[in-house]
CSV table of C-alpha atoms and ligand atoms in Angstrom, one decimal:
chain,number,residue,atom,x,y,z
A,26,MET,CA,-15.9,6.2,16.0
A,27,THR,CA,-13.1,5.4,13.6
A,28,ILE,CA,-13.4,7.0,10.1
A,29,LEU,CA,-11.2,6.2,7.1
A,30,PHE,CA,-11.2,8.8,4.4
A,31,ASP,CA,-10.1,6.7,1.4
A,32,TYR,CA,-10.5,5.9,-2.2
A,33,TRP,CA,-11.2,2.3,-3.2
A,34,ARG,CA,-8.4,2.1,-5.8
A,35,SER,CA,-5.8,4.0,-3.8
A,36,SER,CA,-3.0,1.6,-2.7
A,37,ALA,CA,-2.1,3.7,0.4
A,38,SER,CA,-5.8,3.5,1.5
A,39,TYR,CA,-5.8,-0.3,0.8
A,40,ARG,CA,-2.8,-0.6,3.2
A,41,VAL,CA,-4.8,1.0,6.0
A,42,ARG,CA,-7.9,-1.0,5.3
A,43,ILE,CA,-5.8,-4.2,5.6
A,44,ALA,CA,-4.3,-3.0,8.9
A,45,LEU,CA,-7.6,-2.1,10.4
A,46,ASN,CA,-9.1,-5.4,9.3
A,47,LEU,CA,-6.2,-7.4,10.7
A,48,LEU,CA,-6.6,-5.7,14.1
A,49,GLY,CA,-10.4,-6.2,13.9
A,50,LEU,CA,-11.0,-2.5,14.3
A,51,PRO,CA,-14.4,-1.5,12.9
A,52,TYR,CA,-14.5,1.8,10.9
A,53,ASP,CA,-16.7,3.8,8.6
A,54,ALA,CA,-15.3,4.6,5.2
A,55,VAL,CA,-15.8,8.0,3.7
A,56,PRO,CA,-14.8,8.1,0.0
A,57,VAL,CA,-12.7,10.9,-1.4
A,58,ASP,CA,-13.1,10.5,-5.2
A,59,LEU,CA,-9.7,11.0,-6.8
A,60,THR,CA,-11.3,10.8,-10.3
A,61,LYS,CA,-13.3,14.0,-9.4
A,62,GLY,CA,-10.3,15.7,-7.8
A,63,GLU,CA,-11.9,15.7,-4.4
A,64,GLN,CA,-8.5,15.2,-2.8
A,65,GLY,CA,-7.7,18.8,-3.6
A,66,GLY,CA,-11.0,20.2,-2.2
A,67,ALA,CA,-11.2,22.2,0.9
A,68,GLU,CA,-12.7,19.4,3.0
A,69,ASN,CA,-9.9,17.0,2.2
A,70,LEU,CA,-7.2,19.6,2.5
A,71,ALA,CA,-8.4,20.5,6.0
A,72,ARG,CA,-7.8,16.9,7.1
A,73,ASN,CA,-4.9,16.0,4.8
A,74,PRO,CA,-2.8,19.1,4.0
A,75,GLN,CA,-1.0,17.2,1.2
A,76,GLY,CA,-4.3,16.7,-0.6
A,77,LEU,CA,-4.0,12.9,-0.5
A,78,VAL,CA,-5.7,9.9,0.9
A,79,PRO,CA,-5.8,8.2,3.2
A,80,THR,CA,-6.6,10.0,6.4
A,81,LEU,CA,-7.7,8.1,9.5
A,82,ALA,CA,-9.7,9.7,12.3
A,83,ILE,CA,-9.1,7.6,15.4
A,84,ASP,CA,-8.7,8.2,19.1
A,85,GLU,CA,-9.7,11.8,18.6
A,86,LEU,CA,-6.7,12.2,16.2
A,87,SER,CA,-6.6,12.9,12.5
A,88,LEU,CA,-3.7,10.8,11.1
A,89,THR,CA,-2.2,11.0,7.6
A,90,GLN,CA,0.5,9.0,5.8
A,91,SER,CA,-0.3,5.3,5.6
A,92,LEU,CA,3.0,4.1,7.2
A,93,ALA,CA,2.7,6.5,10.1
A,94,ILE,CA,-0.9,5.3,10.5
A,95,ILE,CA,0.1,1.7,10.5
A,96,GLU,CA,2.9,2.4,13.0
A,97,TYR,CA,0.4,4.3,15.2
A,98,LEU,CA,-1.9,1.3,15.1
A,99,ASN,CA,1.0,-0.9,16.1
A,100,ASP,CA,2.1,1.4,18.9
A,101,THR,CA,-1.4,1.6,20.3
A,102,ARG,CA,-2.8,-1.9,19.5
A,103,GLY,CA,0.2,-4.0,18.7
A,104,GLY,CA,0.6,-6.9,16.3
A,105,LEU,CA,1.8,-5.3,13.1
A,106,LEU,CA,5.6,-5.1,13.7
A,107,PRO,CA,7.9,-7.7,15.3
A,108,GLN,CA,8.8,-7.4,19.0
A,109,ASP,CA,12.6,-7.5,18.3
A,110,ALA,CA,14.6,-4.5,16.9
A,111,PRO,CA,16.3,-6.5,14.1
A,112,GLY,CA,12.9,-7.8,13.0
A,113,ARG,CA,11.3,-4.4,13.1
A,114,ALA,CA,14.3,-3.0,11.0
A,115,ARG,CA,13.8,-5.7,8.4
A,116,VAL,CA,10.0,-5.2,8.2
A,117,ARG,CA,10.5,-1.5,7.9
A,118,ALA,CA,13.2,-2.0,5.2
A,119,LEU,CA,10.8,-4.1,3.1
A,120,SER,CA,7.9,-1.6,3.7
A,121,TYR,CA,10.0,1.4,2.8
A,122,ALA,CA,11.4,-0.3,-0.3
A,123,ILE,CA,7.9,-0.3,-1.7
A,124,ALA,CA,6.3,2.7,-0.1
A,125,MET,CA,9.2,5.1,-0.6
A,126,GLU,CA,11.0,3.7,-3.7
A,127,ILE,CA,8.2,2.3,-5.9
A,128,ALA,CA,4.9,3.9,-5.0
A,129,PRO,CA,5.8,7.6,-5.1
A,130,ILE,CA,7.2,7.5,-8.6
A,131,CYS,CA,4.3,5.5,-10.0
A,132,ASN,CA,1.4,7.4,-8.3
A,133,LEU,CA,-1.4,9.2,-10.1
A,134,SER,CA,0.2,12.7,-10.2
A,135,VAL,CA,3.6,11.4,-11.5
A,136,ARG,CA,1.9,9.2,-14.1
A,137,THR,CA,-0.2,12.1,-15.3
A,138,HIS,CA,2.9,14.3,-15.5
A,139,VAL,CA,5.0,11.7,-17.3
A,140,GLY,CA,2.1,11.3,-19.7
A,141,LYS,CA,2.2,15.0,-20.5
A,142,ILE,CA,6.0,15.3,-21.0
A,143,GLY,CA,6.7,11.8,-22.3
A,144,ALA,CA,8.0,11.1,-25.8
A,145,PRO,CA,5.7,9.4,-28.3
A,146,ASP,CA,7.6,6.1,-28.0
A,147,PHE,CA,7.8,6.3,-24.2
A,148,THR,CA,4.4,6.4,-22.4
A,149,ALA,CA,3.4,6.8,-18.8
A,150,ASP,CA,2.5,3.2,-18.9
A,151,ASP,CA,6.1,2.3,-19.9
A,152,TRP,CA,7.4,4.4,-17.0
A,153,VAL,CA,5.2,2.6,-14.4
A,154,LYS,CA,5.9,-0.9,-15.8
A,155,TYR,CA,9.7,-0.2,-15.7
A,156,TYR,CA,9.8,1.2,-12.1
A,157,MET,CA,7.3,-1.4,-10.7
A,158,THR,CA,9.3,-4.2,-12.2
A,159,LYS,CA,12.6,-2.8,-11.0
A,160,GLY,CA,11.2,-2.3,-7.5
A,161,LEU,CA,9.7,-5.7,-7.2
A,162,LYS,CA,12.8,-7.3,-8.5
A,163,SER,CA,14.6,-5.8,-5.5
A,164,ILE,CA,11.8,-7.0,-3.1
A,165,GLU,CA,12.2,-10.5,-4.5
A,166,LYS,CA,15.9,-10.4,-3.6
A,167,MET,CA,15.2,-9.0,-0.2
A,168,LEU,CA,12.8,-11.9,0.4
A,169,ASP,CA,15.6,-14.3,-0.3
A,170,HIS,CA,16.5,-14.2,3.4
A,171,PRO,CA,16.4,-16.8,6.2
A,172,ALA,CA,13.8,-14.6,8.1
A,173,THR,CA,11.3,-14.9,5.3
A,174,GLY,CA,8.6,-17.4,6.2
A,175,ARG,CA,5.0,-17.9,5.2
A,176,PHE,CA,4.9,-14.1,5.1
A,177,CYS,CA,7.5,-11.4,4.4
A,178,HIS,CA,8.9,-11.8,7.9
A,179,GLY,CA,8.3,-15.2,9.5
A,180,ASP,CA,4.9,-16.6,9.9
A,181,ASN,CA,3.1,-13.6,11.3
A,182,VAL,CA,1.6,-10.9,9.1
A,183,SER,CA,3.5,-7.6,9.5
A,184,MET,CA,3.5,-4.1,8.0
A,185,ALA,CA,5.7,-5.4,5.2
A,186,ASP,CA,2.9,-7.7,4.0
A,187,ILE,CA,0.3,-4.9,4.4
A,188,ILE,CA,2.5,-2.8,2.0
A,189,LEU,CA,3.2,-5.6,-0.3
A,190,ILE,CA,-0.4,-6.6,-1.2
A,191,PRO,CA,-1.4,-3.3,-2.7
A,192,GLN,CA,1.8,-3.1,-4.7
A,193,VAL,CA,1.1,-6.6,-6.1
A,194,TYR,CA,-2.4,-5.4,-7.0
A,195,ASN,CA,-1.0,-2.4,-8.9
A,196,PHE,CA,1.5,-4.6,-10.6
A,197,GLU,CA,-1.1,-7.0,-11.9
A,198,ARG,CA,-3.4,-4.1,-12.8
A,199,VAL,CA,-0.9,-2.7,-15.3
A,200,GLY,CA,-0.8,-6.2,-16.9
A,201,LEU,CA,2.4,-7.5,-15.4
A,202,PRO,CA,2.6,-11.1,-14.2
A,203,ILE,CA,3.6,-11.5,-10.5
A,204,SER,CA,4.6,-15.1,-11.3
A,205,GLN,CA,7.9,-13.8,-12.5
A,206,PHE,CA,8.7,-13.2,-8.8
A,207,PRO,CA,8.0,-16.5,-7.2
A,208,ARG,CA,8.7,-15.6,-3.5
A,209,THR,CA,6.5,-12.5,-3.8
A,210,ALA,CA,3.8,-14.4,-5.6
A,211,ALA,CA,3.7,-17.2,-3.0
A,212,ILE,CA,3.5,-14.7,0.0
A,213,SER,CA,0.9,-12.7,-1.8
A,214,GLU,CA,-1.2,-15.9,-2.4
A,215,GLN,CA,-1.0,-16.8,1.3
A,216,LEU,CA,-2.0,-13.3,2.3
A,217,GLN,CA,-4.9,-13.1,0.0
A,218,SER,CA,-6.4,-16.2,1.5
A,219,LEU,CA,-6.8,-14.3,4.8
A,220,PRO,CA,-10.3,-12.9,5.3
A,221,ALA,CA,-9.0,-9.6,6.7
A,222,VAL,CA,-6.8,-9.1,3.7
A,223,ALA,CA,-9.4,-10.2,1.2
A,224,ALA,CA,-12.1,-7.9,2.7
A,225,ALA,CA,-9.8,-4.9,2.0
A,226,HIS,CA,-9.5,-5.6,-1.7
A,227,PRO,CA,-10.5,-2.6,-3.9
A,228,ASP,CA,-13.2,-4.7,-5.6
A,229,ARG,CA,-14.7,-5.5,-2.3
A,230,VAL,CA,-15.0,-1.9,-1.2
A,231,LYS,CA,-15.7,-0.2,-4.5
A,232,PRO,CA,-18.7,2.1,-3.9
B,323,LIG,N1,2.9,8.4,1.2
B,323,LIG,C1,1.4,8.6,1.2
B,323,LIG,C2,0.9,8.5,-0.2
B,323,LIG,C3,-0.5,8.8,-0.4
B,323,LIG,C4,-0.9,8.9,-1.8
B,323,LIG,O1,-0.1,9.1,-2.7
B,323,LIG,N2,-2.2,8.8,-2.0
B,323,LIG,C5,-2.7,8.8,-3.4
B,323,LIG,C6,-3.6,7.6,-3.7
B,323,LIG,S1,-2.7,6.1,-3.4
B,323,LIG,C7,-3.4,10.1,-3.6
B,323,LIG,O2,-4.1,10.5,-2.8
B,323,LIG,N3,-3.3,10.6,-4.8
B,323,LIG,C8,-4.0,11.8,-5.2
B,323,LIG,C9,-3.2,12.7,-6.1
B,323,LIG,O3,-2.1,12.3,-6.4
B,323,LIG,O4,-3.7,13.7,-6.5
B,323,LIG,C10,0.8,7.6,2.1
B,323,LIG,O5,1.4,6.5,2.3
B,323,LIG,O6,-0.3,7.9,2.7
């Protein structure tokens, strides 16, 4: 039995839902309600010492960190990273550019803290919009590459696409138009037409 401890609006959870769906792996979802602070409760801390979501219970393991989970799924099931080393390096670079450069500085706890210390003319919203735009601008440049195809890397869905989709969702959620980044927008549209990706959308899994 595979169990995903997630939150419907969490982008890191959204990544893992997409990966599981793409691989056709059935799972049960157990919600950890971030709005109620359940991530910091004893039950969640026992499975995820950082007090975050997602956690994936699979193969008698309890895995944390969405990128590590996706890499594990690739290592054990295949299909989420290219076969060749240069391709894997490119997919990882795109994934890390989002997961390590954009997401951590725009997450809930950072936004809350910026909101507390922010000046009246500089809100947490301004912070998030600034860094998300800066980050996706870089992604758009990285996608200006001969290896970009229908998806981020060629015509097969990879970890980079899995990481991109939730970031695009967050970007649009704060009211920014993804159309300003045409390559990113085109890939996102292709991805969202895939049933496995569409089924992982927060609105589809909202409790
Ligand atoms: N790098 C982690 C990030 C996980 C993360 O930040 N999760 C957020 C939701 S997207 C969370 O649990 N936030 C709760 C909090 O900040 O208290 C991963 O990829 O799994």
